[in-house]
XYZ file of N, CA and C in Angstrom:
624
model
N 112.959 128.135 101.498
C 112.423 129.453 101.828
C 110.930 129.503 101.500
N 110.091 129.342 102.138
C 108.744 129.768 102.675
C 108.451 131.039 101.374
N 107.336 131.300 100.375
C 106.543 132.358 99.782
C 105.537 132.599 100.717
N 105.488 134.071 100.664
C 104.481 134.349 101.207
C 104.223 135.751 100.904
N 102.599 135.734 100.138
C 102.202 136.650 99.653
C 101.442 137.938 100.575
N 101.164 138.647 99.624
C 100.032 139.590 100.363
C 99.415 140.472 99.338
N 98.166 140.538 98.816
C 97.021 141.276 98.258
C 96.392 142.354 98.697
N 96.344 143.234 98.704
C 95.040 144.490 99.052
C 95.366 145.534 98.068
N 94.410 146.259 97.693
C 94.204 147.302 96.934
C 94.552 148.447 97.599
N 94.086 148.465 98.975
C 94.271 149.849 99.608
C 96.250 149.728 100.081
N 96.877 150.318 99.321
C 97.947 150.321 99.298
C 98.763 151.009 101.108
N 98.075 151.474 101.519
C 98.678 151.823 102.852
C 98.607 150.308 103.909
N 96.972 149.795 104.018
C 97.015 148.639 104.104
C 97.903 147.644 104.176
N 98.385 147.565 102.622
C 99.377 146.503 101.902
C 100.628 146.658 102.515
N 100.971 147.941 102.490
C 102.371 148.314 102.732
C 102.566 147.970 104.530
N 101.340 147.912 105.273
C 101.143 147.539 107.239
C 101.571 146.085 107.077
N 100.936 145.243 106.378
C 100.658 143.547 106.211
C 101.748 143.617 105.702
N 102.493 144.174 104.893
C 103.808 143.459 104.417
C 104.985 143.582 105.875
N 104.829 145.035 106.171
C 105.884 145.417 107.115
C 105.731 144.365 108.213
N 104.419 144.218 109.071
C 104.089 143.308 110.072
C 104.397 141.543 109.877
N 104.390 141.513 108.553
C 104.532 139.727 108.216
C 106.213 139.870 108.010
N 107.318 140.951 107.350
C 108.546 140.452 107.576
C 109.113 140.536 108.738
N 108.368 140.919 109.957
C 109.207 140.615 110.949
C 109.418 139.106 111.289
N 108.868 138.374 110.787
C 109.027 137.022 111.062
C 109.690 136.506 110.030
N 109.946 137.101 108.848
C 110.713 136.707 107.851
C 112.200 135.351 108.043
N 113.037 136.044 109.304
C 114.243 135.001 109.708
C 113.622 133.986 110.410
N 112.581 134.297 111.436
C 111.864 133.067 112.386
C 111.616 132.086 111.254
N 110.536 132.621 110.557
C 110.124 131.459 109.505
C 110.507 130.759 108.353
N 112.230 131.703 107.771
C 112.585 131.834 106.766
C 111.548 131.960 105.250
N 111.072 133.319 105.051
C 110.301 133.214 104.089
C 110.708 134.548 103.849
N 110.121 134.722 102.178
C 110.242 135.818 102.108
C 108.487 136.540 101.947
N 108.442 137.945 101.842
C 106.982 138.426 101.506
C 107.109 139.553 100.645
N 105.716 139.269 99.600
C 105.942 140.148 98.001
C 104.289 140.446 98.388
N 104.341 141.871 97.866
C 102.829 142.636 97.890
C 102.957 142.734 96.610
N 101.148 142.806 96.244
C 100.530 142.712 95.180
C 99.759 144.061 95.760
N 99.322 145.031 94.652
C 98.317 145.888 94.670
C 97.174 145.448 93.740
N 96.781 144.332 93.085
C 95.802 143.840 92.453
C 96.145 142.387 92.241
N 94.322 141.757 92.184
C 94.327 140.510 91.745
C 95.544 140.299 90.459
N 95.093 141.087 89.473
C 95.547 140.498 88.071
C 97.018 140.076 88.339
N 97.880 140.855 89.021
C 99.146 140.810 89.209
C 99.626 139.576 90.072
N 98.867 139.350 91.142
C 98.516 137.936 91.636
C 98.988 136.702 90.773
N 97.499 136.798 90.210
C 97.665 135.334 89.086
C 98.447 135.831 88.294
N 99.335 136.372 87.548
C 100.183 136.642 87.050
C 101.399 135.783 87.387
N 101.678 136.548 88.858
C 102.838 135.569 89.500
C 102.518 134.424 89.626
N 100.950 133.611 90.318
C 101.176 132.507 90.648
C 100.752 131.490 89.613
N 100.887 132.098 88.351
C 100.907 130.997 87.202
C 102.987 130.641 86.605
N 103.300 131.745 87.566
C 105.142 131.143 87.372
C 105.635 130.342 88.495
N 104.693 130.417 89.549
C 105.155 130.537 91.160
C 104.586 129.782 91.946
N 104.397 129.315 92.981
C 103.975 128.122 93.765
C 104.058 129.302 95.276
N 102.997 129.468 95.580
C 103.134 130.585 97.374
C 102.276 129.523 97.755
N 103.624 129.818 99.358
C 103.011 128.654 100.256
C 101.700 129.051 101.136
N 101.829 130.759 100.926
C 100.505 131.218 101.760
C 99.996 132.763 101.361
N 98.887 132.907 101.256
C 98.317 134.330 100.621
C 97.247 134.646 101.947
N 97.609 136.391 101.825
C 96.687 136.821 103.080
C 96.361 137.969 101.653
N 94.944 137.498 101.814
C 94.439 138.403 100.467
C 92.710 139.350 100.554
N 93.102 140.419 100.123
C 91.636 140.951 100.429
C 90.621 140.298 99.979
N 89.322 140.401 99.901
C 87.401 140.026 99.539
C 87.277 140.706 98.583
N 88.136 142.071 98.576
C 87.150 143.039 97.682
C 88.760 143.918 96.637
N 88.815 143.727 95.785
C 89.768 143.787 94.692
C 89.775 144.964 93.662
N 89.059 146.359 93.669
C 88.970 146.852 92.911
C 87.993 146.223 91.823
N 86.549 145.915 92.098
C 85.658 145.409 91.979
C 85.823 143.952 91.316
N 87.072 143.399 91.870
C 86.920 141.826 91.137
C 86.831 141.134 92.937
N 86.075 139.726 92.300
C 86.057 139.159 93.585
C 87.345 138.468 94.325
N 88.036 138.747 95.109
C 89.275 138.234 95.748
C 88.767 136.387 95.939
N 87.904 136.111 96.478
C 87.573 134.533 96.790
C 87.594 133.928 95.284
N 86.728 134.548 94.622
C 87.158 133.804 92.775
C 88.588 134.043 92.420
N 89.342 134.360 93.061
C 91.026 134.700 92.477
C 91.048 133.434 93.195
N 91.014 133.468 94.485
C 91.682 132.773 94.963
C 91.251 130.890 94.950
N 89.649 131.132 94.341
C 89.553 129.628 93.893
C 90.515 128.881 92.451
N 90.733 130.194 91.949
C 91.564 129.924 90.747
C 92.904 129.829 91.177
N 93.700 130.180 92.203
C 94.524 130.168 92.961
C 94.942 128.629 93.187
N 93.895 128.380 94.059
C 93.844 126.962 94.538
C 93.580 125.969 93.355
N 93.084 126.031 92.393
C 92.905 125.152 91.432
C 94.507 124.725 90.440
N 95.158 126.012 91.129
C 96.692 126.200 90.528
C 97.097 125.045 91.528
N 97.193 125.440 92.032
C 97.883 125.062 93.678
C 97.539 124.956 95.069
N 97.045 123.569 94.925
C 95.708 122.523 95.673
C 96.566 123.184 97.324
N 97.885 122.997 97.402
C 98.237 122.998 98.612
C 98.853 124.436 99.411
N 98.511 125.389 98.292
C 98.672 127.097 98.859
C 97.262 127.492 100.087
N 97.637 128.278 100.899
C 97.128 128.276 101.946
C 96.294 129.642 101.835
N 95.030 129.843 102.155
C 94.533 131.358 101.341
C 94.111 132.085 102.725
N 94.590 133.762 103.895
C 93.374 133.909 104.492
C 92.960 134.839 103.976
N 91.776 135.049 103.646
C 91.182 135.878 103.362
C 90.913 137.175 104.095
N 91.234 138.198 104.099
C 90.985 139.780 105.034
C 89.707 140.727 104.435
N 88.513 140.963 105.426
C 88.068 141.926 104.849
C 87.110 142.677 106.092
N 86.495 143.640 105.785
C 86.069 144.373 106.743
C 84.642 144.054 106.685
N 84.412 143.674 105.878
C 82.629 143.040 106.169
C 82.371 141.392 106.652
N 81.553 141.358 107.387
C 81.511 139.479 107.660
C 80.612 139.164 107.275
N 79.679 139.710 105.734
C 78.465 138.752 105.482
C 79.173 138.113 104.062
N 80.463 137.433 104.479
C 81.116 136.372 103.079
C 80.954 135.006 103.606
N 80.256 134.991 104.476
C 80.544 133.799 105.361
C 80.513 132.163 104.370
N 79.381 132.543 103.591
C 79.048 130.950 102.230
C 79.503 131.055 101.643
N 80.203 132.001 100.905
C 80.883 132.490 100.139
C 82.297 131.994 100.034
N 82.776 132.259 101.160
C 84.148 131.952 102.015
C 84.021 130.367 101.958
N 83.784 129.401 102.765
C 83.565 128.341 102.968
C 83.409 127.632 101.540
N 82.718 127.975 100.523
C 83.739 127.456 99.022
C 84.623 127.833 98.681
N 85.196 129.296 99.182
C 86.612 129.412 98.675
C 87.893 129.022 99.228
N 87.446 127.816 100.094
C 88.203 127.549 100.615
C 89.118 127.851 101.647
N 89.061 128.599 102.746
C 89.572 129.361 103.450
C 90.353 128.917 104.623
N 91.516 129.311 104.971
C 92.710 128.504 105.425
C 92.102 129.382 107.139
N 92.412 130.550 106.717
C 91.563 131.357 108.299
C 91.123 132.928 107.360
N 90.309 133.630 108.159
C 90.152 135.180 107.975
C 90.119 136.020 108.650
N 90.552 136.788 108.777
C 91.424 138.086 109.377
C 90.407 139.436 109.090
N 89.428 140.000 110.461
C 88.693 141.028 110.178
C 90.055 142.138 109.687
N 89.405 143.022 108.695
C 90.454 144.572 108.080
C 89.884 145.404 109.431
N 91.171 145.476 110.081
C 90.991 146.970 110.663
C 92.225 147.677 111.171
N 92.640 148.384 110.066
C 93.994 149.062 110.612
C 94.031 149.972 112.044
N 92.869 150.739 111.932
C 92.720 151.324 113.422
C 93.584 150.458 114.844
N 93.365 149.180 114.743
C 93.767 148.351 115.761
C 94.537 147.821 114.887
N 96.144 148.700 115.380
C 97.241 147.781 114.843
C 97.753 146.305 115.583
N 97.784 146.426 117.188
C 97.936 145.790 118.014
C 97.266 144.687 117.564
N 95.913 144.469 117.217
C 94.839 143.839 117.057
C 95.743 143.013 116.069
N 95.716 143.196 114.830
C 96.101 143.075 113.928
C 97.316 142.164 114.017
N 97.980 142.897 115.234
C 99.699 142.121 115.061
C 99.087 140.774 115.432
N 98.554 140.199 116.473
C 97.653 138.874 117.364
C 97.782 138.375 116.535
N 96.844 138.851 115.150
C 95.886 137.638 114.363
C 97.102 137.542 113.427
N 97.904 138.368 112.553
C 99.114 137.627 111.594
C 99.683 136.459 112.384
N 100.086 136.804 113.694
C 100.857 136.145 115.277
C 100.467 134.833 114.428
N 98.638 134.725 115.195
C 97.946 133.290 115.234
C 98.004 132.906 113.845
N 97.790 133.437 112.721
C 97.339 132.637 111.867
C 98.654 132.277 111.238
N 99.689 133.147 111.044
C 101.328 132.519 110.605
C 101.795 131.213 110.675
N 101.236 131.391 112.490
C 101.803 130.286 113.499
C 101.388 128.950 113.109
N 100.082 128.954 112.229
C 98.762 128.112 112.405
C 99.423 127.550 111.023
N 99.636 128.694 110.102
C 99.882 128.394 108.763
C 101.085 127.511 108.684
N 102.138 127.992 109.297
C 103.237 127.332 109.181
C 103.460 125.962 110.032
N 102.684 125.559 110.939
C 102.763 124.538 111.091
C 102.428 123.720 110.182
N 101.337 123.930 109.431
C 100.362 122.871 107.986
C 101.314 122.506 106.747
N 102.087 124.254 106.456
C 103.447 123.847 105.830
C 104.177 122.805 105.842
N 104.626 123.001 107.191
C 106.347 122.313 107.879
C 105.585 120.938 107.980
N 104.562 120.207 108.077
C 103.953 118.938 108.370
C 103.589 119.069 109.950
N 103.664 120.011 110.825
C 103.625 120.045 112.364
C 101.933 119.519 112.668
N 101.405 119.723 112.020
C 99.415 119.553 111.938
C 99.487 118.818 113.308
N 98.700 119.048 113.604
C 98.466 118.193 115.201
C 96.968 117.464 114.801
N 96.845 116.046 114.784
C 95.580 115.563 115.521
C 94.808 115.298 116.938
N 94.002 116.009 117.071
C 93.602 116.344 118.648
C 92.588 115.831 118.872
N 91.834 114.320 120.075
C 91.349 113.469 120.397
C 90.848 113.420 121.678
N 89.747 112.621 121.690
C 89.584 112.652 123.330
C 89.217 111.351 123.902
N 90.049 111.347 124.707
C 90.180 110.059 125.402
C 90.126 109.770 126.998
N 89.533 109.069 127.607
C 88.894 109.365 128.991
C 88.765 110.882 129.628
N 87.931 112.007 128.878
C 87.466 112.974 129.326
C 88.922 113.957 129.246
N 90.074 113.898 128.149
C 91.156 114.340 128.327
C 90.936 114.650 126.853
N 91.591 115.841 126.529
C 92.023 115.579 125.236
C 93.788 116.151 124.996
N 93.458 115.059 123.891
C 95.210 114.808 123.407
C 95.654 115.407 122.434
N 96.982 115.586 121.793
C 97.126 116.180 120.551
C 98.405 115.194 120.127
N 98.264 114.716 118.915
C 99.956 114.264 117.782
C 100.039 115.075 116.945
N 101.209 114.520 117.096
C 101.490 115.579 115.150
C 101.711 114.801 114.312
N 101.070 114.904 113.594
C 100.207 113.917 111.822
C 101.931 113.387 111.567
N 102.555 114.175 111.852
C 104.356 113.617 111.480
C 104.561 112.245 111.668
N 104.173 112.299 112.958
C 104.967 111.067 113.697
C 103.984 109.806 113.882
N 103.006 109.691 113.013
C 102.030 108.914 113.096
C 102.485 108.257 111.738
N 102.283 106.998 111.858
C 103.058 106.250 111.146
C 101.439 105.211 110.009
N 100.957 105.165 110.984
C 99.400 104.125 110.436
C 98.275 104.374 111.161
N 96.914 104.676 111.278
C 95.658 104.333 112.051
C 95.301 103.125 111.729
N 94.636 102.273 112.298
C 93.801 100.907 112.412
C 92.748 100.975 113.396
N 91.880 100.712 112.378
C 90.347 99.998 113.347
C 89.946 99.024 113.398
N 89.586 99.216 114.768
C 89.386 97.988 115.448
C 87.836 98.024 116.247
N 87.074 97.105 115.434
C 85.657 97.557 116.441
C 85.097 99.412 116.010
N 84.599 99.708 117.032
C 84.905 101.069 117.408
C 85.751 102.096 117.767
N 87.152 101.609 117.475
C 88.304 101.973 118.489
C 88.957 102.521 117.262
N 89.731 103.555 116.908
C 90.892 103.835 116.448
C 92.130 103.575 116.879
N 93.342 103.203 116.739
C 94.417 102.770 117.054
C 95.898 103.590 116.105
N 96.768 104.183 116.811
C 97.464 104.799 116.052
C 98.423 104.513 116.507
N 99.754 104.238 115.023
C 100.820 103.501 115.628
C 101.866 104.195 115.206
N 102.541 104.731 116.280
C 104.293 105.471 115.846
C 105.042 105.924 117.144
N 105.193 106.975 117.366
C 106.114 107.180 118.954
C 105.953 108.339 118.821
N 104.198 108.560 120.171
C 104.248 109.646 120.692
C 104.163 109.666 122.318
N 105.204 109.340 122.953
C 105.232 109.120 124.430
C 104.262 108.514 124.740
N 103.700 109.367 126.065
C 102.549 108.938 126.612
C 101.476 109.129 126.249
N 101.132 109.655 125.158
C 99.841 109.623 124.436
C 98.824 108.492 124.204
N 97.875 108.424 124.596
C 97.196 107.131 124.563
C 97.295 106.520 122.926
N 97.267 105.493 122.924
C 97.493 104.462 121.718
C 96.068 104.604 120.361
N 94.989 104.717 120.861
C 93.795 104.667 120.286
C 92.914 105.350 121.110
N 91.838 105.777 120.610
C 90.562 106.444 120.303
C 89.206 106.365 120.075
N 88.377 106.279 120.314
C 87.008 105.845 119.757
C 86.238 107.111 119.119
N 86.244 106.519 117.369
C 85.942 107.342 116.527
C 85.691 106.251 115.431
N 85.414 107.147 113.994
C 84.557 106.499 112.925
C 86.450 106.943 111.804
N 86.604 105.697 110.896
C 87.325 105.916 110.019
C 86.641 106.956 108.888
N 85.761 106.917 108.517
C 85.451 107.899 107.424
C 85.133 109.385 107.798
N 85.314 109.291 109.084
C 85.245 111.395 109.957
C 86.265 110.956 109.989
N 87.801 110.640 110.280
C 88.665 110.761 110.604
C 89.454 110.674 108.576
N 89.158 109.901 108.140
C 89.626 110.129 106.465
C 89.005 111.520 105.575
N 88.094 112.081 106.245
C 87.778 113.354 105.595
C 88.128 114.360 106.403
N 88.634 114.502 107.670
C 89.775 115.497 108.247
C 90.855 115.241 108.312
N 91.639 114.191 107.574
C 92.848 114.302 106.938
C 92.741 114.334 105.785
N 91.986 114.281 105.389
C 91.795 114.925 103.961
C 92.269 116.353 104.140
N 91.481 117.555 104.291
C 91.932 118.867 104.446
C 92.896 118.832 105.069
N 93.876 118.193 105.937
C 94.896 118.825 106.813
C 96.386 118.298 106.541
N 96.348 117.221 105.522
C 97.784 116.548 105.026
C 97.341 115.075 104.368
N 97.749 115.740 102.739
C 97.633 114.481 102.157
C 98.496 113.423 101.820
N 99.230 113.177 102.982
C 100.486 111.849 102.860
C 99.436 111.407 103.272
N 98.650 110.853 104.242
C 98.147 110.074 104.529
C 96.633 109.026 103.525
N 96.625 108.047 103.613
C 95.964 107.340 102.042
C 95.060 106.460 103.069
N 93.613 106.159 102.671
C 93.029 104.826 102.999
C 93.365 103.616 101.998
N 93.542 102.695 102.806
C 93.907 101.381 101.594
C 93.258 100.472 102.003
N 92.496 100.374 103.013
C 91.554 99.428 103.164
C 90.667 100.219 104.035
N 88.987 99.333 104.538
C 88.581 99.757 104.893
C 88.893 100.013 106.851
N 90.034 99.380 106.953
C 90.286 99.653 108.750
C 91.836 100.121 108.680
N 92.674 100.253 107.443
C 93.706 101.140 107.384
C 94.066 102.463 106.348
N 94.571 103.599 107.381
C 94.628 104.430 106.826
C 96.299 104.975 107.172
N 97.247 105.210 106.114
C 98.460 104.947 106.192
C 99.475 106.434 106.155
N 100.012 106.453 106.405
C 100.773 107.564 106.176
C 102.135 107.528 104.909
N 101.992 107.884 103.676
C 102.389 107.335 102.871
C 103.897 107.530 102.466
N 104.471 108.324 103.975
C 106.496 108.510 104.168
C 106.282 106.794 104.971
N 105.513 106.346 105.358
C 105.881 104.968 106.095
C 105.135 103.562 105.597
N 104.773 103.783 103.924
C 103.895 102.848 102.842
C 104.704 101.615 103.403
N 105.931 101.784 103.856
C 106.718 100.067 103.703
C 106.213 99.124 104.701
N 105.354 99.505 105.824
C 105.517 99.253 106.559
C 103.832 98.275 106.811
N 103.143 98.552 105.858
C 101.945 97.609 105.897
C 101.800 97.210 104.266
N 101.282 96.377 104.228
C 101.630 95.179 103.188
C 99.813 95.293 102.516
């Protein structure tokens, strides 16, 4: 069962984001717990492990992004978006790590429903392992899912990826160290162990 939080101070707010995120509650199997303050937050998530927090900027004058770096320092692999009605957090945001962010505007409920929609959708794939790597290859681009990828190898200039994704082209032309620092952020089974392999570490048996 999927945690999944929710933060805001403005309690009418809280009480929209909770109602709107359990409708997906059976789709996703998760459950969802509102917080009316940071403190209560870290409270729980020093007992608790949440797989995803949709949390306000602005906290009853504490900073929501410093919760939530302390958040993440708990729990490297909790997913944070941040909601707020102003957009000058932008540097701010980008150290706190931010999974996606969600402008506040209850006025546009409709609005609102979209972006939980997209970012749930987005979230729970990163969860479940679904992550897609997306490539381009003769003027096409492709997508896998980090799942079913078993090893990368380079070769030359070429990336090469080996597991069973149909017709997906085999390799790529790209750099191992841009491709080891965006799997870095997006799923850490995967390990460099040399400098032309980078492994997926549910399939370690399989290179020597």
């Amino acid at each position: 069962m999927h945690s999944i939080l929710v933060c805001d101070d403005n309690k009418e707010f809280l009480k929209l984001m909770v109602l709107l995120l359990e409708k997906y509650s059976d789709y996703y199997h998760m459950t969802v717990t509102g917080f009316e303050n940071g403190r209560e937050l870290l409270m729980y998530c020093r007992e608790y492990k949440p797989d995803l927090i949709y949390m306000d900027i602005k906290l009853k004058g504490r900073n929501g992004m410093l919760i939530g770096k302390t958040i993440k320092s708990m729990h490297p692999k909790t997913l944070i978006i941040y909601i707020s009605a102003y957009d000058d957090y932008y540097v701010d945001m980008v150290q706190a790590e931010p999974f996606r962010f969600i402008p506040k505007d209850a006025a546009d409920i409709p609005k609102l429903e979209r972006q939980i929609s997209d970012t749930l959708e987005a979230a729970m794939r990163r969860i479940d392992g679904r992550e897609t790597l997306t490539f381009r290859f003769k003027r096409k681009t492709y997508g896998v899912e980090l799942r079913k990828i078993k090893y990368f190898h380079s070769i030359a200039r070429t990336i090469h990826l080996a597991g069973e994704f149909g017709n997906t082209p085999s390799y790529f032309y790209g750099k191992m160290d841009e491709l080891q620092m965006k799997l870095e952020k997006t799923d850490d089974n995967f390990v460099r162990i040399s400098k032309s392999y980078i492994i997926n570490m549910k399939y370690r048996s399989i290179v020597n």
